[in-house]
Structures are given as C-alpha cells and as structure tokens.
C-alpha cells in the first residue's frame, strides 16, 4: 500500500516545470513563469495527469519561510503562541501571532501565492483537457477534480483576503496587470458552481491503496457544506453535510467512519483512514534539502513543532525529534483540554516530563512547557535516506475529517433552527468516541467541542472569526476588530496593478 501511495505522491517530482510557480515573488509572476513551460504540454493522458497532480500539490503548500495554512492559522489563534528561538524567528509567525503584521510583513504573501498558484494550475488544466486525446470518462473525472480544486483554493483565498481577483480562465501577461477584484459574493458564487459541478463526475469512493489523496464526491459535498456555512446559509450547509455524515456514528454513502481511537488519527501509518475526507499528503521520498525548502514533499510541521533541544533520559519517554519549538500550546488551551480524554493525544507536556526526570529540553521563545503532540516529529518517522531529515517527515494532515463535518452540520442545524435531535446525535457521536457523556446541542457546546476535537489542526482562527468571537478572544494578543478578520493584500500585488488594498487595511476596496 505504501509503495502504491508513494507512486502517486512522487509523481509530483515529474512536474518540475509547473512547480517553478511556487518560487515566484508574487502571484503576478506565477503565470508568466509557467507560460513557456506549459505551451506544448498536455499532449496526452500522462501529461494531463501530471498537470492534475501539480494542482493537488498546492493543497499542502509549504513556503520557503515554512509558512503553511495550518501553521499560520495556529499561530494566529488563542491556542498557540508563535514560539521558536526568539521574537524574530520565522517572523511571519511572530507578526500574525501578535497582530503586528502589515502589507509588507507577514504570512499573507505566501498564502496569496499558494492560492493563486492553485488557481492558475487548475485553469490551465481546465482549458487544456478538452483537446487532450484520452478516455472521455477519465477526462470528465480530471475536469471534476480540477473544478473541485479551483473551488477549494478560492474558498481559502476569499476567507483570508475577502477582496480577490476572480480568474476562471488563463490570461496573458499583459492582461494580468489590468485585473480587477471581484466582490466576495461573486467569488462565493463561483466556488459554489465549481464544487456543485464537480460532484457528478467524481468517484463515489476512492481506492486509497492506489489513489490516496485524490478527492471523491464526499469531499466535494463536505467543502460545499463549509462554503454554505461560512455564508450563514444554514439549511443548505446542513443538507450538504448530511450527505457526507449519514447516520451519526453509523453508516453513510461514502464509507466514512470515526476511528475508534482518537489518538490513531495522528499516527503516520494511518494515512487516508476511514475518518479522512480530504487530506494533505506528504512523503519522505522527495529528498528535499535546504537549497529549496518549498520543494520538499515532507511535512515541515513535524520539525517546527517539536521541543527544542530535546534530550530523552528514559526509555519510557516519548521519542520526539529535537525540533524548533514553534507553536507552543497556550495555557488557555491547556486548561481547556487538560481533563479531556483527548488531552494526551493533543498536548505534549514537556513540563511534567522534565519534572519527572524523564527528559530535558531547551526553553524556546514564549515557552509554556506544552507542545503540539499531534504533529511533533518522532524518531520512528525520521528519514535516513537522501535529503535533509528535518524536511522529510511523512505524516499527513487533515483539511477535513468526519468529526469536523459532524460538528459543522450540528452547528448549521442549531443556528438554522433545524433538527436539534440530529444535531445532538452528531455532537454526541464525537464525544462518545472519546468516552464523554452526552450534552445538549447548543451553539456554545458545539464551539467548545470544535476547539477540543480539532485543536492544532488549523480551524480555530477561522472559527473565531466567522462566529464573531475573535475580537473578545484574540484581543489580548493584539487583534483589532474590523481589521484583523482578514489579511492585508501583499504590497507587491498592489504595485503597477489595479488591485486595491482592502478598507480594513487602509485601502479603498
């Protein structure tokens, strides 16, 4: 199974021309750099597949500054500090964590590049596919996957930036500098269209042994449900998510099922498990090295979140890799989860281990003694082949898993005055998995459950913003209401273009 999985993932290495786009200075440079490389591409089914894989590759984007969506959203939330070796270590994390970011400094440049690299790649595929000589049924599937991915990338862009250009076709270099931003409503309408149209030609289920990482119908319904929920379209959100969730704790059309052991979700061997709906794929076989951090296909979250200077003094101590101590868990999250059954699988308590004499570690910046157990690198996963071992951890991460969609549907039902009996069943199925007693299906209970169930997985900041809770919860970190709900558009994108800065950041848009 692992060999076949790696065959799909390492196909990324054969799309080197397309991957040059990830190293550009701004999204405006992405397409021009790819133009000559793609001019004579997509001549056959193999090349069409390689182009599709290159689009999938953007989902797990990790920039040269170690910026990824999950890591950035963690740093911005109340569950984590930036951490690291000092107040200037990976500055993109520091400024989003203390809300001192501005249009020239912060993670927004990398996240903008990620989104539009994905959009450009999917647009190229969608334009080229009609002329590719290949099986028509397979072509429809590739088209559906590309539409799903374009909708996915735009969903992230509109949530992070609000005011973004809307590209549904490839454009020339000259046209790029005249692009205008679309309204958020227009962007959301296109996302809904792409995801809705993708469903019919996506497979009902995925053979994870040969196609792990690709999307099926369940993923399209799940992301579309999220899209509706973010627009407060509660009835539509509940309807889409119900298609994914089926009977709470039981059967559904797509074969998804909560894992019996919560901790098993974060074991590297459990890639593409029954709870996974859409997964960020990583591998240790790309031989990624320091000359191009963004080129590795390994998971850098594993090294950045590990405790710094870790020294294992007892054979019974965890086999953590000595990491960089970024994203330490805050006392706030520790207090919230300390007596919850998910605590040990979520938080690495180095403070207690050190007091017991089992380990020692270097106290990094903003050290709390608590680290992210879910993604702290392990010696058992340490790569010994070609490339830098720090950049080649193989653990996957989740964009969307079944417990997430259970709680999202429960929220849509509660907020939309829907079926509260079903909402309670969904909420309590998540709790029952870890041995917790049932609670009432209230908005506050769902909020608490999402925090504890999904801690460290990149959801918390987005949740706080869409709930309107961010100013109160994140105010102590520097969050300013009416400004920090979105990221500033990177300054490079404003120069010599018609793109305008958002009003929240002093612009006119």
Coordinates of C-alpha atoms in Angstrom, one line a residue:
X1 CA 0.0 0.0 0.0
X2 CA 2.8 2.4 0.9
X3 CA 4.6 1.8 -2.4
X4 CA 1.5 2.5 -4.4
X5 CA 0.7 5.6 -2.4
X6 CA 4.2 6.9 -2.9
X7 CA 3.9 6.3 -6.6
X8 CA 1.0 8.8 -6.7
X9 CA 2.7 11.4 -4.5
X10 CA 6.1 11.2 -6.0
X11 CA 4.6 11.9 -9.4
X12 CA 4.9 15.5 -8.2
X13 CA 8.6 15.3 -8.8
X14 CA 8.0 14.9 -12.5
X15 CA 6.1 18.2 -12.8
X16 CA 9.2 20.3 -12.2
X17 CA 8.3 22.9 -14.8
X18 CA 4.9 23.5 -13.2
X19 CA 6.5 23.6 -9.7
X20 CA 8.6 26.6 -10.6
X21 CA 5.5 28.7 -9.9
X22 CA 5.9 28.1 -6.2
X23 CA 9.1 30.0 -6.1
X24 CA 7.9 33.3 -7.6
X25 CA 7.9 36.7 -5.8
X26 CA 4.2 37.4 -6.3
X27 CA 1.2 35.7 -7.9
X28 CA 1.6 38.0 -10.9
X29 CA 4.8 36.3 -11.7
X30 CA 3.3 32.8 -11.4
X31 CA 1.6 32.5 -14.7
X32 CA 4.3 34.2 -16.9
X33 CA 7.0 31.8 -15.5
X34 CA 4.8 28.8 -16.4
X35 CA 3.7 30.0 -19.9
X36 CA 6.6 28.7 -22.0
X37 CA 6.8 25.5 -19.9
X38 CA 3.2 24.7 -20.5
X39 CA 2.8 25.9 -24.1
X40 CA 3.4 22.4 -25.5
X41 CA 2.2 20.4 -22.5
X42 CA -1.0 18.3 -22.0
X43 CA -0.3 16.3 -25.2
X44 CA -1.6 13.0 -23.8
X45 CA -3.2 11.4 -20.7
X46 CA 0.0 11.1 -18.8
X47 CA 0.8 14.8 -19.1
X48 CA -2.8 15.7 -18.2
X49 CA -2.4 13.5 -15.1
X50 CA 0.9 15.2 -14.2
X51 CA -0.7 18.6 -14.5
X52 CA -3.5 17.5 -12.2
X53 CA -1.1 16.2 -9.6
X54 CA 0.8 19.5 -9.7
X55 CA -2.5 21.2 -8.8
X56 CA -3.1 18.8 -5.9
X57 CA 0.5 19.6 -4.8
X58 CA -0.5 23.2 -3.9
X59 CA -3.0 21.9 -1.3
X60 CA -0.1 21.0 1.0
X61 CA 1.9 24.2 0.2
X62 CA 4.8 25.0 2.4
X63 CA 6.7 28.1 1.6
X64 CA 10.4 28.9 1.8
X65 CA 9.7 30.6 5.1
X66 CA 8.0 27.4 6.5
X67 CA 4.6 29.1 6.0
X68 CA 1.6 26.8 5.6
X69 CA -2.0 27.5 6.1
X70 CA -2.4 25.2 9.2
X71 CA 0.8 26.6 10.9
X72 CA -0.2 30.2 10.2
X73 CA -3.8 29.8 11.4
X74 CA -2.4 28.1 14.6
X75 CA -0.1 31.0 15.3
X76 CA -2.9 33.4 14.9
X77 CA -5.2 31.6 17.3
X78 CA -5.6 31.7 21.1
X79 CA -4.4 28.0 21.2
X80 CA -0.8 28.7 20.3
X81 CA 2.0 31.3 20.5
X82 CA 4.4 31.7 17.7
X83 CA 7.3 30.3 19.7
X84 CA 10.6 29.4 18.1
X85 CA 14.0 30.6 19.1
X86 CA 13.3 34.2 19.6
X87 CA 11.0 37.1 18.7
X88 CA 12.3 37.3 15.2
X89 CA 12.4 33.6 14.4
X90 CA 10.2 32.9 11.4
X91 CA 8.9 36.5 11.5
X92 CA 5.8 35.6 9.6
X93 CA 4.6 33.5 12.5
X94 CA 5.5 36.2 15.1
X95 CA 3.6 39.0 13.4
X96 CA 0.4 37.0 12.8
X97 CA 0.6 35.8 16.4
X98 CA 0.9 39.2 18.0
X99 CA -1.1 41.0 15.2
X100 CA 1.7 43.4 14.2
X101 CA 1.6 42.3 10.6
X102 CA 1.3 44.8 7.8
X103 CA 1.1 44.7 4.0
X104 CA 4.8 44.3 3.7
X105 CA 5.5 41.9 6.6
X106 CA 3.5 38.7 7.4
X107 CA 2.5 35.3 6.0
X108 CA 0.0 36.8 3.6
X109 CA 2.4 36.9 0.7
X110 CA 3.0 33.1 0.8
X111 CA -0.7 32.4 1.3
X112 CA -1.7 34.6 -1.6
X113 CA 0.9 32.8 -3.8
X114 CA -0.4 29.5 -2.7
X115 CA -4.0 30.3 -3.6
X116 CA -3.3 31.8 -7.0
X117 CA -0.7 29.1 -7.9
X118 CA -3.5 26.6 -7.4
X119 CA -6.0 28.7 -9.4
X120 CA -3.6 29.1 -12.3
X121 CA -2.8 25.5 -12.4
X122 CA -6.4 24.4 -12.4
X123 CA -7.4 27.0 -15.0
X124 CA -4.6 25.7 -17.3
X125 CA -5.8 22.1 -16.9
X126 CA -9.5 23.0 -17.5
X127 CA -8.6 24.8 -20.7
X128 CA -6.3 22.1 -22.0
X129 CA -8.3 19.0 -21.1
X130 CA -10.9 19.3 -23.9
X131 CA -8.1 18.9 -26.5
X132 CA -6.3 16.0 -24.8
X133 CA -6.7 12.7 -26.7
X134 CA -7.7 10.4 -23.8
X135 CA -10.6 8.3 -22.4
X136 CA -13.6 10.6 -22.2
X137 CA -14.8 9.2 -18.8
X138 CA -11.4 9.7 -17.3
X139 CA -11.3 13.2 -18.8
X140 CA -14.5 14.1 -17.1
X141 CA -13.1 12.9 -13.8
X142 CA -9.9 15.1 -14.3
X143 CA -12.2 18.0 -15.1
X144 CA -14.2 17.4 -12.0
X145 CA -11.1 17.2 -9.8
X146 CA -9.8 20.5 -11.3
X147 CA -13.1 22.2 -10.6
X148 CA -13.1 21.0 -7.1
X149 CA -9.5 22.2 -6.5
X150 CA -10.3 25.6 -8.0
X151 CA -13.2 26.0 -5.7
X152 CA -11.1 24.8 -2.8
X153 CA -8.3 27.3 -3.5
X154 CA -10.8 30.2 -3.9
X155 CA -12.6 29.3 -0.7
X156 CA -9.3 29.7 1.2
X157 CA -8.5 33.0 -0.6
X158 CA -11.8 34.6 0.0
X159 CA -11.8 33.7 3.7
X160 CA -8.3 35.0 4.1
X161 CA -8.4 38.1 1.9
X162 CA -12.0 38.8 1.1
X163 CA -11.2 41.0 -1.9
X164 CA -9.5 38.9 -4.6
X165 CA -9.4 38.8 -8.4
X166 CA -11.6 36.0 -9.9
X167 CA -9.9 34.1 -12.7
X168 CA -11.9 31.4 -14.5
X169 CA -9.6 31.2 -17.5
X170 CA -5.9 31.6 -18.2
X171 CA -4.9 35.1 -19.0
X172 CA -1.9 36.7 -20.7
X173 CA 0.9 38.6 -19.0
X174 CA -0.5 41.9 -20.4
X175 CA -4.0 41.2 -19.0
X176 CA -2.7 40.4 -15.6
X177 CA -1.8 43.9 -14.7
X178 CA -5.3 45.1 -15.5
X179 CA -7.2 42.6 -13.4
X180 CA -9.8 43.9 -11.0
X181 CA -11.0 42.3 -7.8
X182 CA -14.4 40.6 -7.7
X183 CA -16.9 41.0 -4.8
X184 CA -16.9 38.3 -2.2
X185 CA -20.4 37.3 -3.3
X186 CA -19.1 36.8 -6.9
X187 CA -16.3 34.6 -5.6
X188 CA -18.5 32.6 -3.4
X189 CA -20.9 32.0 -6.3
X190 CA -18.1 30.7 -8.5
X191 CA -16.9 28.4 -5.6
X192 CA -20.5 27.0 -5.3
X193 CA -20.7 26.5 -9.0
X194 CA -17.3 24.7 -9.2
X195 CA -18.0 22.4 -6.3
X196 CA -21.6 21.6 -7.4
X197 CA -20.5 20.8 -10.9
X198 CA -17.6 18.6 -9.7
X199 CA -19.8 16.1 -7.9
X200 CA -21.3 14.1 -10.7
X201 CA -18.1 13.1 -12.3
X202 CA -16.1 12.4 -9.1
X203 CA -15.9 8.8 -7.9
X204 CA -18.2 7.8 -5.1
X205 CA -15.3 6.2 -3.2
X206 CA -11.5 6.3 -3.5
X207 CA -9.2 3.3 -3.6
X208 CA -6.7 4.6 -1.1
X209 CA -4.2 2.0 -1.9
X210 CA -3.7 3.4 -5.4
X211 CA -5.3 6.9 -5.3
X212 CA -5.0 8.1 -1.7
X213 CA -5.1 11.9 -1.7
X214 CA -7.5 12.4 -4.6
X215 CA -11.0 13.6 -4.0
X216 CA -14.3 11.9 -4.4
X217 CA -17.9 13.0 -4.1
X218 CA -17.8 13.1 -0.3
X219 CA -15.1 15.7 -0.3
X220 CA -17.0 17.9 -2.7
X221 CA -20.1 17.8 -0.6
X222 CA -18.1 18.4 2.6
X223 CA -16.3 21.5 1.2
X224 CA -19.5 22.8 -0.3
X225 CA -21.2 22.4 3.1
X226 CA -18.5 24.5 4.6
X227 CA -18.8 27.1 1.9
X228 CA -22.6 27.5 2.7
X229 CA -21.9 27.6 6.4
X230 CA -19.4 30.4 6.1
X231 CA -22.1 32.4 4.3
X232 CA -24.7 31.6 7.0
X233 CA -26.7 29.5 4.5
X234 CA -27.6 27.1 7.3
X235 CA -30.2 25.0 5.6
X236 CA -28.0 24.4 2.5
X237 CA -25.0 23.7 4.7
X238 CA -26.9 21.1 6.7
X239 CA -28.2 19.5 3.6
X240 CA -24.7 19.1 2.0
X241 CA -23.0 18.0 5.2
X242 CA -25.8 15.4 5.9
X243 CA -24.8 13.7 2.6
X244 CA -21.4 13.2 4.0
X245 CA -22.3 12.3 7.5
X246 CA -25.2 9.9 7.1
X247 CA -26.3 8.3 10.3
X248 CA -24.3 9.9 13.2
X249 CA -21.8 7.4 14.5
X250 CA -23.1 4.9 11.8
X251 CA -23.2 4.4 8.1
X252 CA -23.0 6.9 5.2
X253 CA -22.9 6.8 1.4
X254 CA -19.1 7.3 1.2
X255 CA -17.9 4.8 3.8
X256 CA -16.6 7.4 6.2
X257 CA -16.4 6.3 9.9
X258 CA -15.0 7.8 13.1
X259 CA -11.9 6.0 14.2
X260 CA -12.4 4.1 17.4
X261 CA -9.3 5.6 19.0
X262 CA -8.8 9.3 18.7
X263 CA -5.0 9.1 19.0
X264 CA -4.8 6.8 16.0
X265 CA -5.8 9.8 13.8
X266 CA -2.3 11.2 14.2
X267 CA -0.2 8.1 13.7
X268 CA 1.8 8.3 10.4
X269 CA 0.8 4.8 9.4
X270 CA -2.9 5.8 9.3
X271 CA -2.9 7.9 6.2
X272 CA -6.2 8.1 4.4
X273 CA -8.1 6.3 7.1
X274 CA -11.9 5.9 7.3
X275 CA -12.4 9.3 9.0
X276 CA -10.4 11.3 6.5
X277 CA -12.4 13.2 3.9
X278 CA -9.7 15.5 2.4
X279 CA -6.1 15.0 3.4
X280 CA -2.8 17.0 2.9
X281 CA -0.4 14.4 1.6
X282 CA 3.3 14.3 2.5
X283 CA 6.1 11.8 1.8
X284 CA 9.7 11.2 2.9
X285 CA 10.9 10.1 -0.5
X286 CA 11.3 13.5 -2.2
X287 CA 14.9 14.0 -1.0
X288 CA 14.0 17.6 0.0
X289 CA 17.0 19.7 1.0
X290 CA 17.9 23.1 2.4
X291 CA 18.6 24.6 -1.0
X292 CA 14.8 24.7 -1.7
X293 CA 12.7 24.2 1.4
X294 CA 9.5 24.8 -0.6
X295 CA 10.4 22.0 -2.9
X296 CA 10.3 19.2 -0.3
X297 CA 7.3 16.9 -0.1
X298 CA 8.0 16.2 3.5
X299 CA 5.9 17.7 6.3
X300 CA 7.9 20.5 7.9
X301 CA 5.2 20.9 10.7
X302 CA 6.8 17.9 12.3
X303 CA 10.2 19.6 12.9
X304 CA 8.9 23.1 13.6
X305 CA 6.6 22.0 16.4
X306 CA 8.9 19.6 18.2
X307 CA 10.5 20.7 21.5
X308 CA 13.9 22.4 21.1
X309 CA 17.0 20.7 22.4
X310 CA 15.0 17.6 23.3
X311 CA 17.0 15.0 25.3
X312 CA 15.4 11.7 26.2
X313 CA 16.7 10.5 29.5
X314 CA 14.4 7.4 29.9
X315 CA 13.4 4.7 27.6
X316 CA 9.8 5.3 28.6
X317 CA 9.9 8.9 27.5
X318 CA 8.4 9.8 24.1
X319 CA 10.7 9.5 21.1
X320 CA 10.3 13.1 20.0
X321 CA 12.8 14.6 17.5
X322 CA 14.5 17.7 18.8
X323 CA 12.6 20.4 16.9
X324 CA 12.3 24.2 16.8
X325 CA 9.7 24.8 19.5
X326 CA 7.2 26.7 17.3
X327 CA 3.5 26.9 18.0
X328 CA 3.7 26.0 21.7
X329 CA 0.3 25.3 23.3
X330 CA -1.1 28.2 25.3
X331 CA -2.1 27.9 29.0
X332 CA -5.6 28.7 27.8
X333 CA -5.8 25.6 25.6
X334 CA -4.0 23.5 28.2
X335 CA -6.6 24.5 30.9
X336 CA -9.5 23.8 28.5
X337 CA -8.3 20.3 27.4
X338 CA -6.3 19.1 30.5
X339 CA -9.0 16.9 31.8
X340 CA -10.5 15.9 28.5
X341 CA -9.8 12.4 27.1
X342 CA -8.2 13.9 24.0
X343 CA -5.5 15.7 26.1
X344 CA -2.7 13.2 25.8
X345 CA -3.1 12.8 22.0
X346 CA -3.1 16.6 21.6
X347 CA -0.7 18.1 24.1
X348 CA 2.9 17.1 24.7
X349 CA 3.5 18.1 28.3
X350 CA 7.3 18.6 28.4
X351 CA 7.0 20.5 31.7
X352 CA 5.7 17.4 33.5
X353 CA 8.2 15.1 31.8
X354 CA 11.1 17.2 32.8
X355 CA 9.9 17.5 36.4
X356 CA 9.7 13.7 36.5
X357 CA 13.3 13.5 35.3
X358 CA 12.4 11.7 32.1
X359 CA 13.6 14.4 29.6
X360 CA 15.3 17.7 29.3
X361 CA 14.7 20.4 26.7
X362 CA 15.7 23.9 25.8
X363 CA 13.2 26.6 26.7
X364 CA 12.3 28.4 23.5
X365 CA 10.7 31.7 22.9
X366 CA 7.3 32.0 24.8
X367 CA 7.8 28.5 26.2
X368 CA 4.8 27.2 28.1
X369 CA 6.1 23.6 28.6
X370 CA 3.3 22.4 26.3
X371 CA 3.8 21.4 22.7
X372 CA 1.6 20.0 19.9
X373 CA 1.6 16.3 20.4
X374 CA -0.5 15.7 17.2
X375 CA 2.3 16.8 14.9
X376 CA 5.6 16.7 17.0
X377 CA 8.1 14.8 14.9
X378 CA 9.1 11.3 16.1
X379 CA 12.4 9.4 15.8
X380 CA 10.4 6.5 14.5
X381 CA 9.4 8.6 11.5
X382 CA 12.9 10.2 11.0
X383 CA 14.1 9.8 7.4
X384 CA 17.6 8.3 6.9
X385 CA 17.7 8.5 3.1
X386 CA 18.7 11.3 0.7
X387 CA 17.9 14.9 1.6
X388 CA 17.6 16.7 5.0
X389 CA 15.9 14.5 7.6
X390 CA 14.3 17.6 9.1
X391 CA 12.4 18.3 5.8
X392 CA 11.3 14.8 5.1
X393 CA 8.8 13.7 7.7
X394 CA 5.9 11.7 6.1
X395 CA 3.0 12.4 8.4
X396 CA -0.2 13.6 6.6
X397 CA -2.5 16.3 8.0
X398 CA -6.2 16.7 7.6
X399 CA -8.0 19.5 5.8
X400 CA -11.4 17.9 6.6
X401 CA -12.3 14.8 8.6
X402 CA -15.6 13.3 9.7
X403 CA -15.6 14.7 13.2
X404 CA -15.2 18.2 11.7
X405 CA -18.2 17.7 9.3
X406 CA -20.3 16.2 12.2
X407 CA -19.7 19.4 14.2
X408 CA -20.3 21.6 11.2
X409 CA -23.6 20.0 10.4
X410 CA -24.6 20.2 14.1
X411 CA -23.8 23.9 14.1
X412 CA -25.8 24.5 10.9
X413 CA -28.8 22.8 12.4
X414 CA -28.6 24.7 15.7
X415 CA -28.0 28.1 14.1
X416 CA -30.5 27.5 11.4
X417 CA -33.3 26.2 13.7
X418 CA -33.1 22.8 12.2
X419 CA -33.4 19.3 13.6
X420 CA -32.0 19.6 17.1
X421 CA -32.3 15.8 17.8
X422 CA -30.0 15.2 14.8
X423 CA -27.7 18.0 15.9
X424 CA -27.4 16.4 19.4
X425 CA -26.7 13.0 17.8
X426 CA -23.9 14.4 15.7
X427 CA -22.3 16.3 18.6
X428 CA -22.5 13.4 20.9
X429 CA -21.1 10.9 18.4
X430 CA -17.9 12.9 18.5
X431 CA -18.0 12.9 22.3
X432 CA -18.9 9.3 22.6
X433 CA -15.8 8.3 20.5
X434 CA -13.6 9.5 23.4
X435 CA -15.9 8.3 26.2
X436 CA -17.6 11.6 27.1
X437 CA -21.2 11.8 28.2
X438 CA -23.9 13.4 26.0
X439 CA -24.6 17.2 26.3
X440 CA -27.3 19.4 24.8
X441 CA -26.9 20.6 21.3
X442 CA -26.3 24.3 22.0
X443 CA -24.1 26.6 20.0
X444 CA -21.7 27.1 22.9
X445 CA -21.3 23.3 23.4
X446 CA -20.5 22.9 19.7
X447 CA -18.0 25.7 19.9
X448 CA -16.3 24.0 22.9
X449 CA -16.3 20.7 21.2
X450 CA -14.7 22.0 18.0
X451 CA -11.9 23.6 20.0
X452 CA -11.0 20.4 21.8
X453 CA -11.6 18.0 19.0
X454 CA -9.7 19.9 16.3
X455 CA -7.0 21.7 18.4
X456 CA -3.9 22.3 16.4
X457 CA -5.4 21.4 13.0
X458 CA -5.8 24.9 11.8
X459 CA -9.5 25.5 12.3
X460 CA -9.6 27.6 15.4
X461 CA -8.8 31.1 14.0
X462 CA -11.3 30.7 11.1
X463 CA -14.0 29.5 13.6
X464 CA -13.4 32.5 15.9
X465 CA -13.7 35.0 13.0
X466 CA -16.8 33.5 11.5
X467 CA -18.5 33.3 14.9
X468 CA -17.7 36.9 15.6
X469 CA -15.8 35.8 18.7
X470 CA -12.3 36.9 17.5
X471 CA -12.2 40.4 19.0
X472 CA -13.0 39.2 22.5
X473 CA -10.9 36.0 22.4
X474 CA -7.9 37.3 20.5
X475 CA -8.0 40.9 21.7
X476 CA -5.3 40.2 24.4
X477 CA -3.0 39.0 21.5
X478 CA -3.5 42.3 19.7
X479 CA -6.4 41.5 17.4
X480 CA -8.3 44.7 16.3
X481 CA -12.0 44.3 15.4
X482 CA -12.8 45.5 11.9
X483 CA -9.2 44.9 10.7
X484 CA -7.7 41.6 11.6
X485 CA -10.7 39.4 10.4
X486 CA -8.8 39.3 7.1
X487 CA -5.2 39.5 6.0
X488 CA -3.8 42.5 4.1
X489 CA -3.3 42.1 0.4
X490 CA 0.5 41.8 -0.1
X491 CA 2.1 45.1 -1.1
X492 CA 3.8 43.5 -4.2
X493 CA 0.3 42.8 -5.6
X494 CA -0.6 46.4 -5.5
X495 CA 2.4 47.8 -7.4
X496 CA 1.7 48.5 -11.1
X497 CA -1.7 46.8 -11.0
X498 CA -5.3 47.8 -10.5
X499 CA -5.6 45.7 -7.4
X500 CA -6.7 47.8 -4.4
X501 CA -6.0 47.2 -0.7
X502 CA -8.9 46.3 1.5
X503 CA -10.6 49.0 3.5
X504 CA -9.8 47.1 6.7
X505 CA -6.1 47.8 5.9
X506 CA -6.4 51.4 4.9
X507 CA -7.3 50.9 1.3
X508 CA -10.3 51.8 -0.9
X509 CA -11.7 48.3 -1.7

